[in-house]
Amino acid sequence: MDGRDLVRSMKMVGSAGTVRGLRTVRAAWRRRRADALALPARGVERARVPGAVRDVEPGPGGGTIRFSRSELTIRVAVNGAVFWGWDGAGPEPSYALAGRCPEADPRAVLEPDKDGGWRVVAERVTVVVSRHGAIEVRTPGGVALRRDLAPRWWEPADGGPGRWMQRSEVPADARFFGLGGRAAGPRLRAGTYRLWNTDPGRAFDRGDDPLCLTMPVQLVVADAATHLAFHDTSWDGSVRLREGEEGAGSGHDRPGMSELRMDGGPLRCWVVVGTPARVLLAWASLTGAPAVPPAWALGHHHARRFGDGQELRDVVAGYTERGLPLDVVHLGVGPLDDRQVFAVDQVRFPKPAVLAGELRRDGVRLVSVVEPAVRAVPGDAAHDGGVAADAFVRDASGRIVEGVARAGDSVYPDFTHARVRRWWGGLYAEGVAQGFSGFWHDMNEPTSFTAFGEATLPRSARHALEGRGGDHREAHNVYGLCMAQAGYEGLRELLPEERPFVFSRSGWVGLQRYGGTWSGDVAAGWPGLRASLSLVLGLGLCGVPCSGPDVGGFDGDPSPELYLRWLQLGSHLPLFRTRAAPRAGLGEPWEFGPEVLEHARAALVERRRLLPYFVTLAHLARRTGAPYVRPLWWGAPEDRALRDCEDAFLLGDCLLVAPVLDPGADRRAVQLPRGLWYDTATGKRYAGPGQVLIDAPLGRIPVLARAGAVVPVRGEDGGLELEVWAPAPGGTGGGLVVRDAGDGWNEPEIERYVARWGVGREVVVEREGEDGVREPSHPVRVCGLGRPAQM
């Protein structure tokens, strides 16, 4: 136990009561003692680099290059992704991949290059390996996108896992994005970013790092092309980034730099090159298609700690009486029974299934929080069942590891074992029987409730890791991912006719296969509002398209203005959840005053109106990997002004959303991509590319529609309607509509629409199909006629 742990523990003693504080101290000592006994001290190390090329062995899609002290395997897959691994590391096994690794591209071959190096030429990328082990990724035209210098390893002289470092260079004009959920994003500037899923232990702000969901995934955008680089290891590590500078030093460019340092694991990497859309499509084919949430989960959620069932009914009635749409209510830890994992307090919430049935008849679903901690008390069903199933994490000596959670001393399932995941998935039957429609995974880094962000399991704790065996140093970052898999697959077994709704605070690459995520405990301030947008954009670029913040923040007292601006942003994000935190009487929209209530109603009604569009985006994300929320440069990554814009986003292909992120603002500058755009509130037209100033009164934020867009919306009668924005003069437009076939697994039909100018300044909307062009299947409302363009 170091000084930092001791200080945190002493804070806990004074702030949360002596009993819990002493438990924290004891747990911290146990963690440190276990690691001191089971993990060897890092003594003398040997440094190693690859050395010079000795020989090569061609293989499918590439081959193996042997150096004097290492070997490198390169393979180009049929989807265009490039894999390389050092020291015999292959693409499998991997928690990131969805199923088996894609087949090699037989057209890609290993051939000699100049200066004793070798290269692999594929349709979309060329990979060049120098004779000393540097790897350069180029466009088909020969422009360098990434140069990984020869790696370096530090290996214990007495044996054991080594650590390694990989430095990379990117073009001077490149910008970095990704690395999971980062509050300081979405563009990642110079700094060091840790790769270790961490609960900050308090409400976090824009400068806090790391957070609950980190990933070794970089998306790098440059003039020449976009590329994604993923180093497939789940060990603790860090990434140091430095953007490049053009014309630095006697007119020469200074390249951007990335330095990745990992405490262990294989040194293996995937790289995908192309347009952003092509990159995310290939990335989804590798790591799995995003799960499509049930349609109700794309509506408005509200979470709070309800004191009892009557308080919950009163809050739902408050929404109904005030004409505020509400689709989902989340039960936080308050209603739960600490003695069981899925149990509800029967004194304060008697007959939860009856309550859930009442709410469902009114169109409201219930979602329950679930934590991985199981109370370490014999007699509890989950505890005794887990002991009988040998489901809990053990230390190096074979004893079950205990940590401190909300309910006290707790034990933790080893989700890296398929048998344990099946056992845990079966426990959701209790939650389903109580009427819950979805589950919210919390505290699953895993973290201790009382340890101020420290991991609750010692690094020496043993894990199955799908039969390979290992410890928590490797399992920590994938723990939340495996818990999400257990919940998702368990619900598929229990409710085979329904799509599961699971979202998780923590996770790793591939989390999108099982559901989405939310921001965690973001601080209630204007910096927290900005961080909310950064997290959603960054996660989408890492392949997790369904995410969102807690509107209003987790702690503190947001001002009415801040709450409303947050609500307006949240209503245009995939997971739209307001949260009533334990603050001074503020939680529901009507508690912020009549003016906020009026404007909040408009935002909530607009979200419900856009629900068919969100359903369409969800199904398209599954098919293409494209996130719902996209940076402005999505369609034009070569536009540097768009690359540097972080305060607006595209919602699908049709809408541009410019939230108000500063107090007191009633106008804001909006950077527009190329084309003609309509202000959806006023109908004014603006021509891009360029920057325009748009009114943003307290009642709304600027939302612009692309000329020619066909947007599926909910009509006044509740049916689907097509909102069509007039094409630019002499131009055409269109859009896709996916009508959800219910909350089950039926494959919905994709409808393709074209909008064009007809005779007499009429906008004609037609549906394209295999049998030709025909009339639209839904009512059409044309918008944007008769307004001059604003420059």
Short mmCIF file of C-alpha atoms in Angstrom, two decimals, residues 48 256 280 327 330 372 441 476 541 552 557 615 623 687 776:
data_model
loop_
_atom_site.label_atom_id
_atom_site.label_comp_id
_atom_site.label_asym_id
_atom_site.label_seq_id
_atom_site.Cartn_x
_atom_site.Cartn_y
_atom_site.Cartn_z
CA ARG A 48 15.78 -5.67 -27.16
CA GLY A 256 3.01 14.13 -35.47
CA LEU A 280 -15.58 2.26 -39.75
CA ASP A 327 -40.25 6.25 -22.35
CA HIS A 330 -34.10 3.81 -14.47
CA PRO A 372 -20.82 -7.13 -10.56
CA HIS A 441 -24.23 -2.11 -15.71
CA HIS A 476 -9.05 -5.61 -15.93
CA LEU A 541 -15.12 6.88 -33.82
CA GLY A 552 -27.67 17.79 -15.99
CA ASP A 557 -26.84 22.13 -8.82
CA VAL A 615 -34.32 3.95 -35.44
CA ARG A 623 -25.02 -2.56 -41.34
CA ALA A 687 -24.31 27.97 -48.13
CA PRO A 776 -43.50 7.11 -51.44
#
